[in-house]
């Protein structure tokens, strides 16, 4: 059995996969603000699972990590710094543990769905902040694995500022006083689509993906802004910069844990095409 842990800013999901990639158990708990309390809560939760024997475990970390030493350096919405997340989880699950950024894992999961048609997939998650994962031939691109696309400096009304400061879910609430799920006004979605397009076109020109998949909380409302997003992107298209297909993520909240499963597969990192 394979264990998967998706650490969220508010909730943590623990799932158990069988060797065929099917979830056989899962549970959630509120993510404590204190790291030691989190480890304690994770220990208690894992003890509740019927499965006790794990061949491997993958932990999705919402932040910047040191893969070589298994350290979670900085966490986006949690005040944790330089925590020994890999070794701590190895003690809990009694199995080898791999840690990876959650957006990369979500991208790996979504890329797996379209891999028969596209080999170079860019996943962009638009939630509280903005993150990404570039997947090439079923592998998280090592040259892009630590990218913080939400921090790209962009012009917004004559002022340079990080992309996520004016295009993320948090920025939407600040500007409109509502969450994306509460916005029905087409004019508001027009503005949101434009702000998203500014970052997307930069990523297209830089990374030349074959397809872009939009996920996250704001991404779940893709139908409300996809037409305007594509219209805006077409304005910037030129013979050297072609706009690829842009689609909505298919696994939504489960993308990260399925990415956890995929990164633990024995053939991960090998060219299986």
Tab-separated table of C-alpha atoms in Angstrom:
chain	number	residue	atom	x	y	z
A	1	UNK	CA	0.000	0.000	0.000
A	2	UNK	CA	1.050	3.580	-0.665
A	3	UNK	CA	0.273	6.501	1.636
A	4	UNK	CA	-0.318	10.059	0.449
A	5	UNK	CA	-0.434	13.208	2.568
A	6	UNK	CA	-1.697	16.523	1.235
A	7	UNK	CA	-0.843	19.267	3.735
A	8	UNK	CA	-3.176	22.211	3.255
A	9	UNK	CA	-3.218	25.558	4.976
A	10	UNK	CA	-6.477	24.652	6.731
A	11	UNK	CA	-6.927	20.896	6.242
A	12	UNK	CA	-4.675	17.887	5.762
A	13	UNK	CA	-5.794	14.892	3.726
A	14	UNK	CA	-4.327	11.428	4.274
A	15	UNK	CA	-5.094	8.771	1.679
A	16	UNK	CA	-4.128	5.135	1.153
A	17	UNK	CA	-3.729	3.733	-2.367
A	18	UNK	CA	-3.535	0.126	-3.403
A	19	UNK	CA	-1.006	-0.914	-6.037
A	20	UNK	CA	-3.577	-0.352	-8.791
A	21	UNK	CA	-3.868	3.331	-7.879
A	22	UNK	CA	-7.269	3.177	-6.190
A	23	UNK	CA	-7.960	5.036	-2.940
A	24	UNK	CA	-9.004	2.490	-0.323
A	25	UNK	CA	-8.935	4.764	2.746
A	26	UNK	CA	-8.824	8.452	3.481
A	27	UNK	CA	-9.312	10.871	6.328
A	28	UNK	CA	-8.970	14.594	6.986
A	29	UNK	CA	-8.051	16.745	9.941
A	30	UNK	CA	-7.618	20.435	10.618
A	31	UNK	CA	-4.009	21.472	10.020
A	32	UNK	CA	-2.601	22.813	13.301
A	33	UNK	CA	-0.675	26.071	13.166
A	34	UNK	CA	2.105	24.580	15.310
A	35	UNK	CA	4.327	22.054	13.501
A	36	UNK	CA	4.819	19.759	16.515
A	37	UNK	CA	1.071	19.651	16.974
A	38	UNK	CA	0.700	18.763	13.305
A	39	UNK	CA	3.088	15.812	13.660
A	40	UNK	CA	1.157	14.660	16.720
A	41	UNK	CA	-2.182	14.941	14.908
A	42	UNK	CA	-0.793	13.103	11.868
A	43	UNK	CA	0.484	10.309	14.129
A	44	UNK	CA	-2.960	9.946	15.736
A	45	UNK	CA	-4.709	9.972	12.354
A	46	UNK	CA	-2.435	7.365	10.777
A	47	UNK	CA	-2.993	5.097	13.779
A	48	UNK	CA	-6.714	5.162	12.936
A	49	UNK	CA	-6.131	3.737	9.454
A	50	UNK	CA	-6.927	0.088	8.917
A	51	UNK	CA	-3.823	-0.162	6.731
A	52	UNK	CA	-0.643	-0.504	8.781
A	53	UNK	CA	1.945	-1.585	6.203
A	54	UNK	CA	3.146	0.968	3.621
A	55	UNK	CA	5.730	0.345	0.930
A	56	UNK	CA	6.188	4.074	0.290
A	57	UNK	CA	4.742	7.424	1.297
A	58	UNK	CA	4.545	10.752	-0.548
A	59	UNK	CA	3.972	14.036	1.257
A	60	UNK	CA	2.761	17.126	-0.583
A	61	UNK	CA	4.274	20.269	0.911
A	62	UNK	CA	2.722	23.711	0.251
A	63	UNK	CA	5.957	25.622	-0.047
A	64	UNK	CA	9.687	25.545	-0.755
A	65	UNK	CA	11.563	22.343	0.073
A	66	UNK	CA	15.080	20.934	0.273
A	67	UNK	CA	14.587	17.579	-1.451
A	68	UNK	CA	18.135	16.360	-0.775
A	69	UNK	CA	17.812	16.691	3.000
A	70	UNK	CA	14.041	16.253	3.333
A	71	UNK	CA	13.474	19.691	4.812
A	72	UNK	CA	10.418	21.917	4.473
A	73	UNK	CA	12.058	25.334	4.336
A	74	UNK	CA	9.127	27.733	3.972
A	75	UNK	CA	5.406	26.991	3.899
A	76	UNK	CA	3.021	29.294	2.052
A	77	UNK	CA	0.134	29.646	4.519
A	78	UNK	CA	1.717	28.008	7.553
A	79	UNK	CA	4.359	29.497	9.903
A	80	UNK	CA	6.696	26.504	9.608
A	81	UNK	CA	10.370	26.960	8.794
A	82	UNK	CA	13.153	24.399	8.255
A	83	UNK	CA	11.165	21.435	9.563
A	84	UNK	CA	12.355	17.834	9.163
A	85	UNK	CA	9.161	16.770	7.422
A	86	UNK	CA	10.636	13.773	5.572
A	87	UNK	CA	12.261	12.018	8.534
A	88	UNK	CA	9.312	12.853	10.814
A	89	UNK	CA	6.907	11.211	8.366
A	90	UNK	CA	9.205	8.203	7.923
A	91	UNK	CA	8.859	7.566	11.661
A	92	UNK	CA	5.070	7.823	11.453
A	93	UNK	CA	4.503	5.691	8.345
A	94	UNK	CA	7.492	3.394	8.864
A	95	UNK	CA	8.277	3.562	5.166
A	96	UNK	CA	10.479	5.531	2.767
A	97	UNK	CA	9.051	9.025	2.221
A	98	UNK	CA	9.337	11.378	-0.735
A	99	UNK	CA	8.409	15.041	-0.291
A	100	UNK	CA	7.388	17.329	-3.121
A	101	UNK	CA	5.700	20.676	-3.680
A	102	UNK	CA	1.922	20.310	-3.841
A	103	UNK	CA	1.470	22.274	-7.093
A	104	UNK	CA	4.041	20.053	-8.814
A	105	UNK	CA	2.157	16.973	-7.655
A	106	UNK	CA	-1.195	18.344	-8.786
A	107	UNK	CA	0.392	19.057	-12.157
A	108	UNK	CA	1.776	15.519	-12.338
A	109	UNK	CA	-1.707	14.171	-11.668
A	110	UNK	CA	-3.409	16.343	-14.289
A	111	UNK	CA	-0.690	15.706	-16.871
A	112	UNK	CA	-1.225	11.975	-16.427
A	113	UNK	CA	-4.802	12.363	-17.676
A	114	UNK	CA	-3.757	14.003	-20.963
A	115	UNK	CA	-0.385	12.291	-21.511
A	116	UNK	CA	-1.550	10.423	-24.623
A	117	UNK	CA	-2.062	13.757	-26.391
A	118	UNK	CA	0.480	16.107	-24.770
A	119	UNK	CA	4.022	15.555	-23.503
A	120	UNK	CA	4.710	19.080	-22.178
A	121	UNK	CA	2.038	20.192	-19.740
A	122	UNK	CA	1.895	23.366	-17.665
A	123	UNK	CA	-0.369	23.254	-14.630
A	124	UNK	CA	-1.304	26.558	-13.004
A	125	UNK	CA	-3.190	26.637	-9.724
A	126	UNK	CA	-5.001	29.843	-8.833
A	127	UNK	CA	-6.148	29.742	-5.222
A	128	UNK	CA	-5.186	31.927	-2.264
A	129	UNK	CA	-1.902	32.354	-4.138
A	130	UNK	CA	-0.701	31.176	-7.540
A	131	UNK	CA	1.510	28.144	-8.131
A	132	UNK	CA	2.531	25.902	-10.996
A	133	UNK	CA	3.998	22.625	-12.146
A	134	UNK	CA	5.705	21.914	-15.470
A	135	UNK	CA	5.475	18.260	-16.479
A	136	UNK	CA	7.486	16.858	-19.391
A	137	UNK	CA	7.110	13.196	-20.368
A	138	UNK	CA	5.341	12.365	-17.078
A	139	UNK	CA	8.133	13.903	-14.984
A	140	UNK	CA	8.203	17.098	-12.925
A	141	UNK	CA	10.692	19.280	-14.780
A	142	UNK	CA	13.706	19.587	-12.407
A	143	UNK	CA	14.631	22.956	-13.916
A	144	UNK	CA	11.228	24.377	-12.990
A	145	UNK	CA	10.395	22.440	-9.824
A	146	UNK	CA	11.059	25.384	-7.476
A	147	UNK	CA	9.503	28.089	-9.646
A	148	UNK	CA	7.305	30.633	-7.878
A	149	UNK	CA	5.263	31.952	-10.778
A	150	UNK	CA	2.989	33.894	-8.450
A	151	UNK	CA	5.991	36.067	-7.583
A	152	UNK	CA	6.656	37.102	-11.184
A	153	UNK	CA	6.787	40.900	-11.285
A	154	UNK	CA	4.254	42.362	-13.671
A	155	UNK	CA	2.911	45.779	-14.551
A	156	UNK	CA	-0.447	46.450	-12.940
A	157	UNK	CA	-1.751	49.924	-13.641
A	158	UNK	CA	1.712	51.365	-13.947
A	159	UNK	CA	3.130	49.631	-10.893
A	160	UNK	CA	5.380	46.565	-10.779
A	161	UNK	CA	3.975	43.951	-8.428
A	162	UNK	CA	3.876	40.158	-8.012
A	163	UNK	CA	1.318	38.489	-10.284
A	164	UNK	CA	-0.519	36.858	-7.380
A	165	UNK	CA	-0.929	40.234	-5.672
A	166	UNK	CA	-3.523	41.194	-8.262
A	167	UNK	CA	-4.678	37.900	-9.841
A	168	UNK	CA	-4.976	35.325	-7.006
A	169	UNK	CA	-8.011	34.369	-4.967
A	170	UNK	CA	-6.757	36.555	-2.138
A	171	UNK	CA	-6.416	39.497	-4.536
A	172	UNK	CA	-9.939	38.901	-5.850
A	173	UNK	CA	-11.390	39.114	-2.338
A	174	UNK	CA	-9.408	42.292	-1.674
A	175	UNK	CA	-10.588	43.967	-4.880
A	176	UNK	CA	-14.220	42.858	-5.045
A	177	UNK	CA	-15.006	42.107	-1.407
A	178	UNK	CA	-16.181	38.632	-2.421
A	179	UNK	CA	-14.726	35.192	-2.982
A	180	UNK	CA	-14.586	33.922	-6.562
A	181	UNK	CA	-17.438	31.553	-5.748
A	182	UNK	CA	-19.648	34.542	-4.873
A	183	UNK	CA	-18.955	36.628	-7.973
A	184	UNK	CA	-21.616	36.540	-10.699
A	185	UNK	CA	-21.042	39.907	-12.388
A	186	UNK	CA	-19.583	39.364	-15.903
A	187	UNK	CA	-17.673	42.666	-15.682
A	188	UNK	CA	-15.827	41.442	-12.604
A	189	UNK	CA	-14.903	38.202	-14.341
A	190	UNK	CA	-13.719	40.268	-17.315
A	191	UNK	CA	-11.200	41.985	-15.011
A	192	UNK	CA	-10.217	38.703	-13.339
A	193	UNK	CA	-9.630	37.040	-16.724
A	194	UNK	CA	-7.470	39.937	-17.890
A	195	UNK	CA	-5.305	39.795	-14.765
A	196	UNK	CA	-4.855	36.041	-15.150
A	197	UNK	CA	-4.001	36.442	-18.843
A	198	UNK	CA	-1.104	38.780	-18.073
A	199	UNK	CA	0.741	36.027	-16.219
A	200	UNK	CA	-0.328	33.203	-18.509
A	201	UNK	CA	1.043	34.887	-21.637
A	202	UNK	CA	4.417	35.327	-19.915
A	203	UNK	CA	4.486	31.634	-19.033
A	204	UNK	CA	3.527	30.661	-22.592
A	205	UNK	CA	6.313	32.773	-24.087
A	206	UNK	CA	8.856	31.448	-21.575
A	207	UNK	CA	7.965	27.755	-21.336
A	208	UNK	CA	6.114	27.004	-24.608
A	209	UNK	CA	3.785	24.375	-23.127
A	210	UNK	CA	1.668	22.184	-25.400
A	211	UNK	CA	-1.324	22.619	-23.096
A	212	UNK	CA	-2.164	24.599	-19.955
A	213	UNK	CA	-4.382	23.203	-17.203
A	214	UNK	CA	-5.954	25.632	-14.743
A	215	UNK	CA	-6.686	24.378	-11.230
A	216	UNK	CA	-7.230	25.713	-7.714
A	217	UNK	CA	-10.196	27.432	-6.104
A	218	UNK	CA	-10.430	30.168	-8.729
A	219	UNK	CA	-9.690	27.624	-11.435
A	220	UNK	CA	-12.813	25.693	-10.416
A	221	UNK	CA	-14.781	28.620	-11.900
A	222	UNK	CA	-13.002	28.303	-15.239
A	223	UNK	CA	-16.261	28.328	-17.216
A	224	UNK	CA	-16.926	31.873	-15.980
A	225	UNK	CA	-13.732	33.343	-17.388
A	226	UNK	CA	-12.338	30.952	-20.030
A	227	UNK	CA	-13.782	32.787	-23.048
A	228	UNK	CA	-12.454	36.163	-21.981
A	229	UNK	CA	-9.119	34.623	-21.005
A	230	UNK	CA	-8.692	33.147	-24.474
A	231	UNK	CA	-9.748	36.421	-26.101
A	232	UNK	CA	-7.125	38.322	-24.121
A	233	UNK	CA	-4.410	35.790	-24.891
A	234	UNK	CA	-5.175	35.933	-28.618
A	235	UNK	CA	-4.357	39.654	-28.506
A	236	UNK	CA	-0.803	38.802	-27.476
A	237	UNK	CA	-0.371	35.909	-29.914
A	238	UNK	CA	2.189	36.293	-32.672
A	239	UNK	CA	4.050	33.978	-35.097
A	240	UNK	CA	6.625	33.165	-32.411
A	241	UNK	CA	4.195	32.809	-29.503
A	242	UNK	CA	1.302	30.449	-30.130
A	243	UNK	CA	-1.508	30.068	-27.617
A	244	UNK	CA	-1.919	26.397	-26.627
A	245	UNK	CA	-5.220	24.804	-25.541
A	246	UNK	CA	-6.240	25.863	-22.034
A	247	UNK	CA	-8.492	23.568	-20.037
A	248	UNK	CA	-9.823	23.159	-16.505
A	249	UNK	CA	-8.282	20.669	-14.079
A	250	UNK	CA	-10.258	17.440	-13.957
A	251	UNK	CA	-9.363	16.057	-10.543
A	252	UNK	CA	-9.990	19.265	-8.577
A	253	UNK	CA	-9.409	18.562	-4.865
A	254	UNK	CA	-7.965	15.090	-5.462
A	255	UNK	CA	-5.220	16.122	-7.893
A	256	UNK	CA	-2.511	16.400	-5.246
A	257	UNK	CA	-3.026	12.991	-3.648
A	258	UNK	CA	-3.090	11.293	-7.062
A	259	UNK	CA	0.166	13.095	-7.814
A	260	UNK	CA	1.524	11.602	-4.589
A	261	UNK	CA	0.649	8.143	-5.840
A	262	UNK	CA	2.224	8.739	-9.256
A	263	UNK	CA	5.543	9.991	-7.876
A	264	UNK	CA	5.932	6.798	-5.829
A	265	UNK	CA	5.469	4.469	-8.821
A	266	UNK	CA	8.580	2.395	-9.613
A	267	UNK	CA	8.769	3.755	-13.183
A	268	UNK	CA	8.590	7.417	-12.176
A	269	UNK	CA	11.492	9.314	-13.673
A	270	UNK	CA	11.999	6.833	-16.502
A	271	UNK	CA	10.988	7.421	-20.077
A	272	UNK	CA	8.164	4.934	-20.560
A	273	UNK	CA	7.059	6.241	-23.979
